[in-house]
Structure formats: structure tokens, C-alpha cells
Amino acid sequence: MKIFKILILTVLITSCSNRLDGILPTARSLTESVYSSVTIQPDSMYQAYAIVAGILEANMVEEGDTVSIGDPLVQIINSTSKLNAQTAKLALDLARENYNGKATILMGIQDQINTAILKYKNDSLNYFRQKKLWEQNIGSRIDYDTKKLNYDLASNNLLTLNNNYQRTKNELQTLVKQSENNYRAALIGSKDFTVKSKINGKVYALYKEPGEIVSSMDPLVSIGSASDFLVEMLVDEVDIVKIKVGQNVLIHLDAYYGEVFNGVVSKIYPEKDQRNQTFKIEAVFIKPPQVLYPGLSGEANIVISKKESVLVIPKAYLIDGNKVITNEGLVTVTLGIQNMKDIEVQSGLTGDTYIYKPSND
């Protein structure tokens, strides 16, 4: 197999040497770049959502309108949330009535405590009176034990009622606060909600028509800058390590065929898109075209490096990645930077060495 390959190369070199289509390496500047697809998007573009579900009553803007921060975009109505708010208000009123109304639960417990206090005082008085008598050997043991038992029971009952009062009070306070929070949350959803713009910009898309049902998961409006546009690029993972913020970008747009626009890398997104194994890069125009629309496509070359006066040959003349055909045979060369068509030769050739393009036959 190796002999066969050598034979083919020998024939190839001989046939090329007999042709008059050889070229000389040229000394010129060479720019190395990374290729990328391009999509144009407005700066600060975002989709506006409603925080409540309901029915879209009206779109208050049209596509192409310019808006300012706080301008209304869409109006939403929600009758179900109004009923929820009414229910929450009833629950709040009941919680407040239970806590501090005329028929409050705490008042009932307080009445029990007052009665228990009277009983405790009476049993306490009887007990300590009987205790003194008993210490003087007056009275019976049964009378002493009975009064002590009544005193202990009254003391424990009073302690239990006080604890119950405090526990019930805390629970009722918590219930009032929860009901207030629920009512405030229900009020937010019960209002006829207006989605407003968060930026100064332009309306690029409306996604719903009046009368349609919307949820908090549905985008309603797409808004972005009216004047500033970003160049979104997708760079292959094998090239991402070469990209740095601030590098120059040569941009070709399909809508402006034949024109080249200059830009600068402004942002590198660190997360890889697993679907297409690419990284997202953003660039800004140095001098943008007069007219741009979201979604315009094209291609770009991100300039990685540039050298002046280097020896350059077409990449199509390489064999096995680092060899060229010369009049003296197959020569191994040391290569440097490259672009889509050409590559730098650092050693192995001179400017006077003819090289030949491998035959496709």
C-alpha cells in the first residue's frame, strides 16, 4: 500500500512538473479569521408578558410604533380574579372579626380566665387558711388535702387557659396576616391589568389579538431598540477559544450584497448550545447600514490575527495538510496563520519556488 502511494505521488509530481500551470508563493499581508453565520437583532430586545391570566381586551400599540418607558402596550381583563378577590375579602373580614370583633374567640377565653382567676383566688385563700390550721394541728387531714387539691386544680386550670389564650391569639393574628396577603395578591389579579413598556424602543411584534385568552406564559409583545442593533453570531466550538472581546469583525449581509461592514466583538456567551455545538457571540457595528430589520442574515469573519509581508500560498495546493509539489518533488512546509483560501508558509519554500496544484484526476 505504501509503495502504491509513493508511485501515485511520483506520477503526480512528474505530470505537474511537465505542466506550465505552476505558481510562485506571494509575499503579502494575510488575515486569519473565524467564519460565522450572522443574524441581526435589535439591542435590548425582550418579550413582554402579563403577570395575570385573562382576556386580551385591546392592543394599545401597533407593529412599528415607537414607545417610551411606561407606555401602555396591551390591556387585559380578568373576571375570575375579581371573584377570587371578593372571596379573599370575605375571608379577611372573618379573620379580623374572630380576632378583635364583638364575638371574638379571645373574649370567650378571657371570660373563662376571669372565672378561673376568681376560683383560683378563692381556692388559694381556703388552702392557705387550712394550711395554717393544719400546721397548728387544727382540722382534719381530709379537709387539708381537699383544699390543696382544689388549689392545685385551679392553678393548673388558670395556667392552661392563659396558654390557650396566647396560642389562640397568635393563631388568629397569623390568620389575619395571611388573609391580608391573600387579599392583596387577589387584588393584583383582579384589576384590569395593563402591560407597560420597560424601555424606550420600537414594537416589533404583537402575538395576540383582542378577545384571545392569554396566560402568564404567553408572550404578548416584542420590543427592542429602535436605533441600535446587535450582530448575533454562532461560532463553532473548535474556534471559540480564539475569540476575544474587542476583535474586529467583517460583516456581509444578504440584504446588502457586495458590501462589507465593520464591527467589534462586544460579548461572548459562555454556555454552549448543545443542539448545534456552537457558542453565541455578539458584535456591534462601527458604522451600521442606514436601514436594518430584525432577522436580517448573512455571514461574518472575526479577525483573529494579521501579518504583513508573509509568504502565502493557496490552501488548495497542499497535500496531506503540510506538503506541496515543486520541481524538486514533494516538499514539507511549515505553516502559519490562514484564512478560508490562503495560508502562510513559514519555511520550506521561497518566493522563487514554483508549486503545482494537485490533479483531481
mmCIF file of C-alpha atoms in Angstrom:
data_model
loop_
_atom_site.group_PDB
_atom_site.id
_atom_site.type_symbol
_atom_site.label_atom_id
_atom_site.label_comp_id
_atom_site.label_asym_id
_atom_site.label_seq_id
_atom_site.Cartn_x
_atom_site.Cartn_y
_atom_site.Cartn_z
ATOM 1 C CA MET A 1 0.000 0.000 0.000
ATOM 2 C CA LYS A 2 2.868 2.377 0.918
ATOM 3 C CA ILE A 3 4.675 1.587 -2.376
ATOM 4 C CA PHE A 4 1.423 2.234 -4.242
ATOM 5 C CA LYS A 5 1.054 5.647 -2.597
ATOM 6 C CA ILE A 6 4.649 6.586 -3.429
ATOM 7 C CA LEU A 7 4.086 5.554 -7.046
ATOM 8 C CA ILE A 8 0.987 7.737 -7.311
ATOM 9 C CA LEU A 9 2.827 10.734 -5.835
ATOM 10 C CA THR A 10 5.761 10.175 -8.225
ATOM 11 C CA VAL A 11 3.445 10.149 -11.232
ATOM 12 C CA LEU A 12 1.608 13.185 -9.856
ATOM 13 C CA ILE A 13 4.847 15.137 -9.346
ATOM 14 C CA THR A 14 6.141 14.216 -12.825
ATOM 15 C CA SER A 15 2.889 15.223 -14.545
ATOM 16 C CA CYS A 16 2.701 18.505 -12.618
ATOM 17 C CA SER A 17 6.344 19.352 -13.381
ATOM 18 C CA ASN A 18 5.707 18.945 -17.100
ATOM 19 C CA ARG A 19 2.787 21.426 -16.981
ATOM 20 C CA LEU A 20 3.048 25.181 -17.229
ATOM 21 C CA ASP A 21 0.468 25.920 -14.514
ATOM 22 C CA GLY A 22 2.881 26.357 -11.610
ATOM 23 C CA ILE A 23 2.635 29.419 -9.388
ATOM 24 C CA LEU A 24 5.029 31.229 -7.105
ATOM 25 C CA PRO A 25 4.294 31.962 -3.446
ATOM 26 C CA THR A 26 3.459 35.633 -2.936
ATOM 27 C CA ALA A 27 4.647 37.954 -0.210
ATOM 28 C CA ARG A 28 1.709 39.970 1.121
ATOM 29 C CA SER A 29 -0.365 40.627 4.205
ATOM 30 C CA LEU A 30 -2.603 37.800 5.469
ATOM 31 C CA THR A 31 -5.512 37.950 7.856
ATOM 32 C CA GLU A 32 -6.629 34.941 9.880
ATOM 33 C CA SER A 33 -10.317 34.889 10.725
ATOM 34 C CA VAL A 34 -13.081 32.697 12.081
ATOM 35 C CA TYR A 35 -16.195 32.277 9.973
ATOM 36 C CA SER A 36 -19.642 32.693 11.488
ATOM 37 C CA SER A 37 -23.261 32.941 10.422
ATOM 38 C CA VAL A 38 -24.962 36.248 11.254
ATOM 39 C CA THR A 39 -28.415 37.328 12.421
ATOM 40 C CA ILE A 40 -29.307 40.966 13.122
ATOM 41 C CA GLN A 41 -31.351 41.729 16.258
ATOM 42 C CA PRO A 42 -32.311 44.998 17.984
ATOM 43 C CA ASP A 43 -30.396 45.827 21.135
ATOM 44 C CA SER A 44 -32.212 45.249 24.468
ATOM 45 C CA MET A 45 -34.893 43.199 22.723
ATOM 46 C CA TYR A 46 -37.322 41.423 25.048
ATOM 47 C CA GLN A 47 -40.786 39.880 25.082
ATOM 48 C CA ALA A 48 -43.406 41.369 27.376
ATOM 49 C CA TYR A 49 -45.633 39.027 29.427
ATOM 50 C CA ALA A 50 -48.695 39.594 31.601
ATOM 51 C CA ILE A 51 -48.491 38.688 35.281
ATOM 52 C CA VAL A 52 -52.170 37.660 35.256
ATOM 53 C CA ALA A 53 -54.250 35.375 33.072
ATOM 54 C CA GLY A 54 -57.309 36.745 31.346
ATOM 55 C CA ILE A 55 -58.687 38.016 28.056
ATOM 56 C CA LEU A 56 -56.839 40.471 25.852
ATOM 57 C CA GLU A 57 -59.127 43.474 25.680
ATOM 58 C CA ALA A 58 -57.010 45.688 23.414
ATOM 59 C CA ASN A 59 -53.592 46.071 21.814
ATOM 60 C CA MET A 60 -52.755 49.686 22.543
ATOM 61 C CA VAL A 61 -49.850 49.832 20.046
ATOM 62 C CA GLU A 62 -49.121 48.573 16.542
ATOM 63 C CA GLU A 63 -46.061 46.963 14.990
ATOM 64 C CA GLY A 64 -43.541 49.648 14.136
ATOM 65 C CA ASP A 65 -44.691 52.104 16.818
ATOM 66 C CA THR A 66 -42.042 53.755 18.950
ATOM 67 C CA VAL A 67 -42.690 53.646 22.692
ATOM 68 C CA SER A 68 -41.218 55.127 25.846
ATOM 69 C CA ILE A 69 -40.713 53.633 29.289
ATOM 70 C CA GLY A 70 -44.099 53.215 30.963
ATOM 71 C CA ASP A 71 -46.201 53.468 27.805
ATOM 72 C CA PRO A 72 -49.185 51.056 27.818
ATOM 73 C CA LEU A 73 -48.881 48.151 25.383
ATOM 74 C CA VAL A 74 -51.850 45.818 25.957
ATOM 75 C CA GLN A 75 -54.910 45.768 28.224
ATOM 76 C CA ILE A 76 -56.109 42.565 29.939
ATOM 77 C CA ILE A 77 -59.358 41.873 31.790
ATOM 78 C CA ASN A 78 -59.954 39.013 34.221
ATOM 79 C CA SER A 79 -63.400 38.439 35.793
ATOM 80 C CA THR A 80 -62.376 35.206 37.570
ATOM 81 C CA SER A 81 -59.748 37.035 39.561
ATOM 82 C CA LYS A 82 -62.333 39.580 40.675
ATOM 83 C CA LEU A 83 -64.406 36.774 42.193
ATOM 84 C CA ASN A 84 -61.272 35.429 43.867
ATOM 85 C CA ALA A 85 -60.632 38.878 45.310
ATOM 86 C CA GLN A 86 -64.158 39.047 46.726
ATOM 87 C CA THR A 87 -63.716 35.639 48.351
ATOM 88 C CA ALA A 88 -60.376 36.723 49.797
ATOM 89 C CA LYS A 89 -62.012 39.880 51.197
ATOM 90 C CA LEU A 90 -64.692 37.826 52.937
ATOM 91 C CA ALA A 91 -62.032 35.586 54.457
ATOM 92 C CA LEU A 92 -60.127 38.651 55.659
ATOM 93 C CA ASP A 93 -63.231 40.183 57.252
ATOM 94 C CA LEU A 94 -63.959 36.911 59.063
ATOM 95 C CA ALA A 95 -60.365 36.663 60.304
ATOM 96 C CA ARG A 96 -60.486 40.207 61.644
ATOM 97 C CA GLU A 97 -63.862 39.623 63.302
ATOM 98 C CA ASN A 98 -62.555 36.492 65.000
ATOM 99 C CA TYR A 99 -59.544 38.404 66.238
ATOM 100 C CA ASN A 100 -60.988 41.671 67.537
ATOM 101 C CA GLY A 101 -64.739 41.689 66.902
ATOM 102 C CA LYS A 102 -67.580 41.760 69.451
ATOM 103 C CA ALA A 103 -67.971 37.987 69.354
ATOM 104 C CA THR A 104 -64.242 37.312 69.306
ATOM 105 C CA ILE A 105 -62.975 33.911 70.291
ATOM 106 C CA LEU A 106 -60.461 35.604 72.572
ATOM 107 C CA MET A 107 -63.226 37.275 74.531
ATOM 108 C CA GLY A 108 -64.736 33.872 75.280
ATOM 109 C CA ILE A 109 -61.403 32.572 76.512
ATOM 110 C CA GLN A 110 -60.880 35.755 78.530
ATOM 111 C CA ASP A 111 -64.228 35.196 80.262
ATOM 112 C CA GLN A 112 -63.086 31.699 81.187
ATOM 113 C CA ILE A 113 -59.809 33.138 82.508
ATOM 114 C CA ASN A 114 -61.651 35.713 84.630
ATOM 115 C CA THR A 115 -63.807 32.960 86.139
ATOM 116 C CA ALA A 116 -60.739 30.809 86.695
ATOM 117 C CA ILE A 117 -58.972 33.703 88.434
ATOM 118 C CA LEU A 118 -61.860 34.092 90.879
ATOM 119 C CA LYS A 119 -61.878 30.373 91.562
ATOM 120 C CA TYR A 120 -58.092 30.359 91.922
ATOM 121 C CA LYS A 121 -58.203 33.203 94.432
ATOM 122 C CA ASN A 122 -60.958 31.511 96.418
ATOM 123 C CA ASP A 123 -59.247 28.100 96.422
ATOM 124 C CA SER A 124 -55.934 29.751 97.243
ATOM 125 C CA LEU A 125 -57.455 31.563 100.204
ATOM 126 C CA ASN A 126 -59.119 28.368 101.513
ATOM 127 C CA TYR A 127 -55.959 26.338 101.018
ATOM 128 C CA PHE A 128 -53.551 28.670 102.840
ATOM 129 C CA ARG A 129 -56.069 29.192 105.624
ATOM 130 C CA GLN A 130 -56.429 25.423 106.067
ATOM 131 C CA LYS A 131 -52.656 25.016 105.828
ATOM 132 C CA LYS A 132 -52.126 27.357 108.786
ATOM 133 C CA LEU A 133 -54.710 25.479 110.797
ATOM 134 C CA TRP A 134 -53.121 22.149 109.923
ATOM 135 C CA GLU A 135 -49.720 23.453 110.967
ATOM 136 C CA GLN A 136 -51.365 24.212 114.353
ATOM 137 C CA ASN A 137 -52.834 20.675 114.447
ATOM 138 C CA ILE A 138 -56.327 22.073 113.906
ATOM 139 C CA GLY A 139 -58.745 20.409 111.467
ATOM 140 C CA SER A 140 -58.704 17.120 109.667
ATOM 141 C CA ARG A 141 -56.300 15.761 107.102
ATOM 142 C CA ILE A 142 -59.123 15.275 104.641
ATOM 143 C CA ASP A 143 -60.067 18.963 104.745
ATOM 144 C CA TYR A 144 -56.430 19.930 104.168
ATOM 145 C CA ASP A 145 -55.945 17.536 101.235
ATOM 146 C CA THR A 146 -59.234 18.565 99.643
ATOM 147 C CA LYS A 147 -58.427 22.276 99.758
ATOM 148 C CA LYS A 148 -54.887 21.667 98.488
ATOM 149 C CA LEU A 149 -56.248 19.610 95.584
ATOM 150 C CA ASN A 150 -58.764 22.327 94.694
ATOM 151 C CA TYR A 151 -55.973 24.923 94.839
ATOM 152 C CA ASP A 152 -53.684 22.865 92.554
ATOM 153 C CA LEU A 153 -56.520 22.231 90.088
ATOM 154 C CA ALA A 154 -57.444 25.927 89.999
ATOM 155 C CA SER A 155 -53.796 26.911 89.484
ATOM 156 C CA ASN A 156 -53.313 24.417 86.634
ATOM 157 C CA ASN A 157 -56.599 25.405 85.009
ATOM 158 C CA LEU A 158 -55.655 29.078 85.086
ATOM 159 C CA LEU A 159 -52.239 28.334 83.563
ATOM 160 C CA THR A 160 -53.860 26.221 80.836
ATOM 161 C CA LEU A 161 -56.373 28.941 79.980
ATOM 162 C CA ASN A 162 -53.642 31.605 79.800
ATOM 163 C CA ASN A 163 -51.581 29.413 77.485
ATOM 164 C CA ASN A 164 -54.651 28.690 75.361
ATOM 165 C CA TYR A 165 -55.397 32.408 75.163
ATOM 166 C CA GLN A 166 -51.886 33.261 73.978
ATOM 167 C CA ARG A 167 -51.802 30.379 71.481
ATOM 168 C CA THR A 168 -55.219 31.310 70.072
ATOM 169 C CA LYS A 169 -54.211 34.957 69.867
ATOM 170 C CA ASN A 170 -51.077 34.076 67.868
ATOM 171 C CA GLU A 171 -53.043 31.810 65.543
ATOM 172 C CA LEU A 172 -55.691 34.478 64.930
ATOM 173 C CA GLN A 173 -53.023 37.129 64.292
ATOM 174 C CA THR A 174 -51.313 34.822 61.815
ATOM 175 C CA LEU A 175 -54.624 34.100 60.104
ATOM 176 C CA VAL A 176 -55.319 37.827 59.765
ATOM 177 C CA LYS A 177 -51.896 38.449 58.215
ATOM 178 C CA GLN A 178 -52.318 35.518 55.819
ATOM 179 C CA SER A 179 -55.764 36.745 54.825
ATOM 180 C CA GLU A 180 -54.387 40.248 54.227
ATOM 181 C CA ASN A 181 -51.633 38.850 51.996
ATOM 182 C CA ASN A 182 -54.117 36.685 50.088
ATOM 183 C CA TYR A 183 -56.410 39.651 49.599
ATOM 184 C CA ARG A 184 -53.598 41.892 48.351
ATOM 185 C CA ALA A 185 -52.459 39.171 45.923
ATOM 186 C CA ALA A 186 -56.037 38.700 44.709
ATOM 187 C CA LEU A 187 -56.418 42.451 44.178
ATOM 188 C CA ILE A 188 -53.410 42.468 41.852
ATOM 189 C CA GLY A 189 -55.018 39.851 39.642
ATOM 190 C CA SER A 190 -58.486 41.376 39.850
ATOM 191 C CA LYS A 191 -57.544 44.690 38.293
ATOM 192 C CA ASP A 192 -57.825 45.212 34.559
ATOM 193 C CA PHE A 193 -54.112 44.785 34.022
ATOM 194 C CA THR A 194 -52.071 46.931 31.648
ATOM 195 C CA VAL A 195 -48.722 45.679 30.326
ATOM 196 C CA LYS A 196 -46.319 48.609 30.011
ATOM 197 C CA SER A 197 -43.030 49.118 28.191
ATOM 198 C CA LYS A 198 -39.819 48.713 30.183
ATOM 199 C CA ILE A 199 -37.607 50.531 27.649
ATOM 200 C CA ASN A 200 -37.546 53.299 25.074
ATOM 201 C CA GLY A 201 -37.770 51.464 21.775
ATOM 202 C CA LYS A 202 -39.904 50.070 18.974
ATOM 203 C CA VAL A 203 -42.686 47.482 18.854
ATOM 204 C CA TYR A 204 -41.532 44.681 16.554
ATOM 205 C CA ALA A 205 -44.308 42.121 17.030
ATOM 206 C CA LEU A 206 -47.751 41.613 18.596
ATOM 207 C CA TYR A 207 -48.588 37.985 19.334
ATOM 208 C CA LYS A 208 -52.250 38.140 20.407
ATOM 209 C CA GLU A 209 -55.452 39.663 19.043
ATOM 210 C CA PRO A 210 -58.242 41.265 21.132
ATOM 211 C CA GLY A 211 -60.584 38.638 22.537
ATOM 212 C CA GLU A 212 -57.951 35.914 22.789
ATOM 213 C CA ILE A 213 -57.255 34.202 26.115
ATOM 214 C CA VAL A 214 -53.794 34.889 27.498
ATOM 215 C CA SER A 215 -51.801 33.383 30.342
ATOM 216 C CA SER A 216 -48.698 34.447 32.200
ATOM 217 C CA MET A 217 -46.728 32.044 29.974
ATOM 218 C CA ASP A 218 -47.756 33.717 26.692
ATOM 219 C CA PRO A 219 -45.550 36.467 25.178
ATOM 220 C CA LEU A 220 -47.694 39.420 24.147
ATOM 221 C CA VAL A 221 -45.336 41.987 22.636
ATOM 222 C CA SER A 222 -41.778 42.018 21.309
ATOM 223 C CA ILE A 223 -39.897 45.269 21.939
ATOM 224 C CA GLY A 224 -36.350 46.379 21.258
ATOM 225 C CA SER A 225 -34.199 49.379 20.483
ATOM 226 C CA ALA A 226 -35.353 51.453 17.533
ATOM 227 C CA SER A 227 -31.848 52.539 16.506
ATOM 228 C CA ASP A 228 -29.215 50.206 17.980
ATOM 229 C CA PHE A 229 -28.758 46.720 16.526
ATOM 230 C CA LEU A 230 -26.604 43.758 17.532
ATOM 231 C CA VAL A 231 -24.868 41.264 15.290
ATOM 232 C CA GLU A 232 -25.549 37.792 16.657
ATOM 233 C CA MET A 233 -23.065 35.147 15.525
ATOM 234 C CA LEU A 234 -22.761 31.414 16.053
ATOM 235 C CA VAL A 235 -19.161 30.180 16.331
ATOM 236 C CA ASP A 236 -18.123 26.532 16.181
ATOM 237 C CA GLU A 237 -16.746 25.111 19.429
ATOM 238 C CA VAL A 238 -13.348 24.413 17.816
ATOM 239 C CA ASP A 239 -12.910 28.153 17.198
ATOM 240 C CA ILE A 240 -14.405 29.684 20.359
ATOM 241 C CA VAL A 241 -11.068 29.735 22.243
ATOM 242 C CA LYS A 242 -9.683 32.103 19.582
ATOM 243 C CA ILE A 243 -12.402 34.713 20.111
ATOM 244 C CA LYS A 244 -11.894 37.730 22.380
ATOM 245 C CA VAL A 245 -13.969 40.808 23.131
ATOM 246 C CA GLY A 246 -12.729 43.746 21.046
ATOM 247 C CA GLN A 247 -11.719 41.769 17.957
ATOM 248 C CA ASN A 248 -12.679 43.233 14.588
ATOM 249 C CA VAL A 249 -15.484 41.657 12.590
ATOM 250 C CA LEU A 250 -16.095 41.856 8.843
ATOM 251 C CA ILE A 251 -19.841 41.560 8.248
ATOM 252 C CA HIS A 252 -21.569 40.590 4.981
ATOM 253 C CA LEU A 253 -25.374 40.883 4.886
ATOM 254 C CA ASP A 254 -27.526 39.231 2.232
ATOM 255 C CA ALA A 255 -29.635 42.394 2.032
ATOM 256 C CA TYR A 256 -26.510 44.434 1.200
ATOM 257 C CA TYR A 257 -24.850 42.121 -1.285
ATOM 258 C CA GLY A 258 -21.262 43.061 -2.078
ATOM 259 C CA GLU A 259 -20.876 45.469 0.852
ATOM 260 C CA VAL A 260 -18.694 44.842 3.886
ATOM 261 C CA PHE A 261 -19.476 46.408 7.284
ATOM 262 C CA ASN A 262 -17.034 46.642 10.167
ATOM 263 C CA GLY A 263 -17.919 45.635 13.696
ATOM 264 C CA VAL A 264 -16.365 44.758 17.062
ATOM 265 C CA VAL A 265 -16.969 41.709 19.259
ATOM 266 C CA SER A 266 -18.867 43.013 22.306
ATOM 267 C CA LYS A 267 -19.972 39.884 24.179
ATOM 268 C CA ILE A 268 -19.218 36.160 24.361
ATOM 269 C CA TYR A 269 -21.872 33.878 25.845
ATOM 270 C CA PRO A 270 -20.094 31.143 27.852
ATOM 271 C CA GLU A 271 -22.775 28.449 27.513
ATOM 272 C CA LYS A 272 -22.585 26.107 24.532
ATOM 273 C CA ASP A 273 -25.713 25.332 22.556
ATOM 274 C CA GLN A 274 -25.844 21.538 22.768
ATOM 275 C CA ARG A 275 -28.138 21.249 19.747
ATOM 276 C CA ASN A 276 -25.683 22.630 17.191
ATOM 277 C CA GLN A 277 -22.420 22.628 19.223
ATOM 278 C CA THR A 278 -21.902 26.369 18.808
ATOM 279 C CA PHE A 279 -21.365 29.407 21.021
ATOM 280 C CA LYS A 280 -23.267 32.663 20.686
ATOM 281 C CA ILE A 281 -21.215 35.819 20.087
ATOM 282 C CA GLU A 282 -22.437 39.417 19.850
ATOM 283 C CA ALA A 283 -20.851 42.285 17.953
ATOM 284 C CA VAL A 284 -21.761 45.927 17.391
ATOM 285 C CA PHE A 285 -21.464 47.864 14.152
ATOM 286 C CA ILE A 286 -18.800 50.546 13.945
ATOM 287 C CA LYS A 287 -20.875 52.226 11.242
ATOM 288 C CA PRO A 288 -24.171 50.399 10.681
ATOM 289 C CA PRO A 289 -26.183 50.359 7.448
ATOM 290 C CA GLN A 290 -28.848 53.048 7.168
ATOM 291 C CA VAL A 291 -31.701 50.525 7.281
ATOM 292 C CA LEU A 292 -31.774 47.367 9.417
ATOM 293 C CA TYR A 293 -34.520 44.915 10.327
ATOM 294 C CA PRO A 294 -34.615 42.148 12.931
ATOM 295 C CA GLY A 295 -33.746 38.793 11.425
ATOM 296 C CA LEU A 296 -31.541 40.009 8.564
ATOM 297 C CA SER A 297 -28.988 37.298 7.898
ATOM 298 C CA GLY A 298 -25.530 36.983 6.447
ATOM 299 C CA GLU A 299 -22.054 35.862 7.373
ATOM 300 C CA ALA A 300 -19.051 37.317 9.159
ATOM 301 C CA ASN A 301 -15.350 36.830 9.599
ATOM 302 C CA ILE A 302 -13.955 37.525 13.063
ATOM 303 C CA VAL A 303 -10.373 38.742 12.653
ATOM 304 C CA ILE A 304 -8.065 36.683 14.867
ATOM 305 C CA SER A 305 -4.673 37.946 13.691
ATOM 306 C CA LYS A 306 -2.996 39.762 10.826
ATOM 307 C CA LYS A 307 0.568 39.610 9.485
ATOM 308 C CA GLU A 308 2.305 41.834 6.973
ATOM 309 C CA SER A 309 4.653 40.645 4.205
ATOM 310 C CA VAL A 310 4.400 36.903 4.764
ATOM 311 C CA LEU A 311 4.847 34.174 2.149
ATOM 312 C CA VAL A 312 1.388 32.970 1.130
ATOM 313 C CA ILE A 313 0.110 30.072 -0.993
ATOM 314 C CA PRO A 314 -3.427 28.854 -1.769
ATOM 315 C CA LYS A 315 -4.623 26.117 0.580
ATOM 316 C CA ALA A 316 -5.799 24.148 -2.457
ATOM 317 C CA TYR A 317 -2.133 23.446 -3.309
ATOM 318 C CA LEU A 318 -1.485 21.497 -0.085
ATOM 319 C CA ILE A 319 -1.186 17.711 0.043
ATOM 320 C CA ASP A 320 -1.723 15.849 3.344
ATOM 321 C CA GLY A 321 -2.050 19.193 5.117
ATOM 322 C CA ASN A 322 1.655 20.232 5.017
ATOM 323 C CA LYS A 323 3.226 19.237 1.685
ATOM 324 C CA VAL A 324 3.431 20.882 -1.751
ATOM 325 C CA ILE A 325 4.547 19.727 -5.174
ATOM 326 C CA THR A 326 7.630 21.511 -6.551
ATOM 327 C CA ASN A 327 10.036 20.922 -9.455
ATOM 328 C CA GLU A 328 12.280 19.107 -6.985
ATOM 329 C CA GLY A 329 9.472 16.839 -5.777
ATOM 330 C CA LEU A 330 7.218 16.750 -2.727
ATOM 331 C CA VAL A 331 8.351 19.272 -0.109
ATOM 332 C CA THR A 332 7.212 19.516 3.515
ATOM 333 C CA VAL A 333 6.453 23.063 4.650
ATOM 334 C CA THR A 334 5.886 24.759 7.998
ATOM 335 C CA LEU A 335 2.613 26.666 8.041
ATOM 336 C CA GLY A 336 1.328 29.691 9.973
ATOM 337 C CA ILE A 337 -1.898 31.643 10.001
ATOM 338 C CA GLN A 338 -4.613 31.015 7.440
ATOM 339 C CA ASN A 339 -7.976 32.144 6.148
ATOM 340 C CA MET A 340 -10.619 30.391 4.079
ATOM 341 C CA LYS A 341 -8.451 30.314 0.899
ATOM 342 C CA ASP A 342 -4.809 31.063 1.702
ATOM 343 C CA ILE A 343 -2.199 30.001 4.252
ATOM 344 C CA GLU A 344 1.167 31.339 5.441
ATOM 345 C CA VAL A 345 4.335 29.344 4.676
ATOM 346 C CA GLN A 346 6.949 29.915 7.372
ATOM 347 C CA SER A 347 9.632 27.590 5.994
ATOM 348 C CA GLY A 348 10.222 25.047 3.240
ATOM 349 C CA LEU A 349 9.614 27.383 0.292
ATOM 350 C CA THR A 350 11.000 30.605 -1.111
ATOM 351 C CA GLY A 351 9.430 33.186 -3.321
ATOM 352 C CA ASP A 352 11.205 31.647 -6.324
ATOM 353 C CA THR A 353 9.918 28.100 -5.829
ATOM 354 C CA TYR A 354 7.212 27.040 -8.250
ATOM 355 C CA ILE A 355 4.436 24.918 -6.762
ATOM 356 C CA TYR A 356 1.775 22.908 -8.558
ATOM 357 C CA LYS A 357 -1.841 22.218 -7.801
ATOM 358 C CA PRO A 358 -2.591 18.540 -7.213
ATOM 359 C CA SER A 359 -4.579 16.992 -10.040
ATOM 360 C CA ASN A 360 -8.131 15.859 -9.274
ATOM 361 C CA ASP A 361 -7.868 13.086 -11.859
#
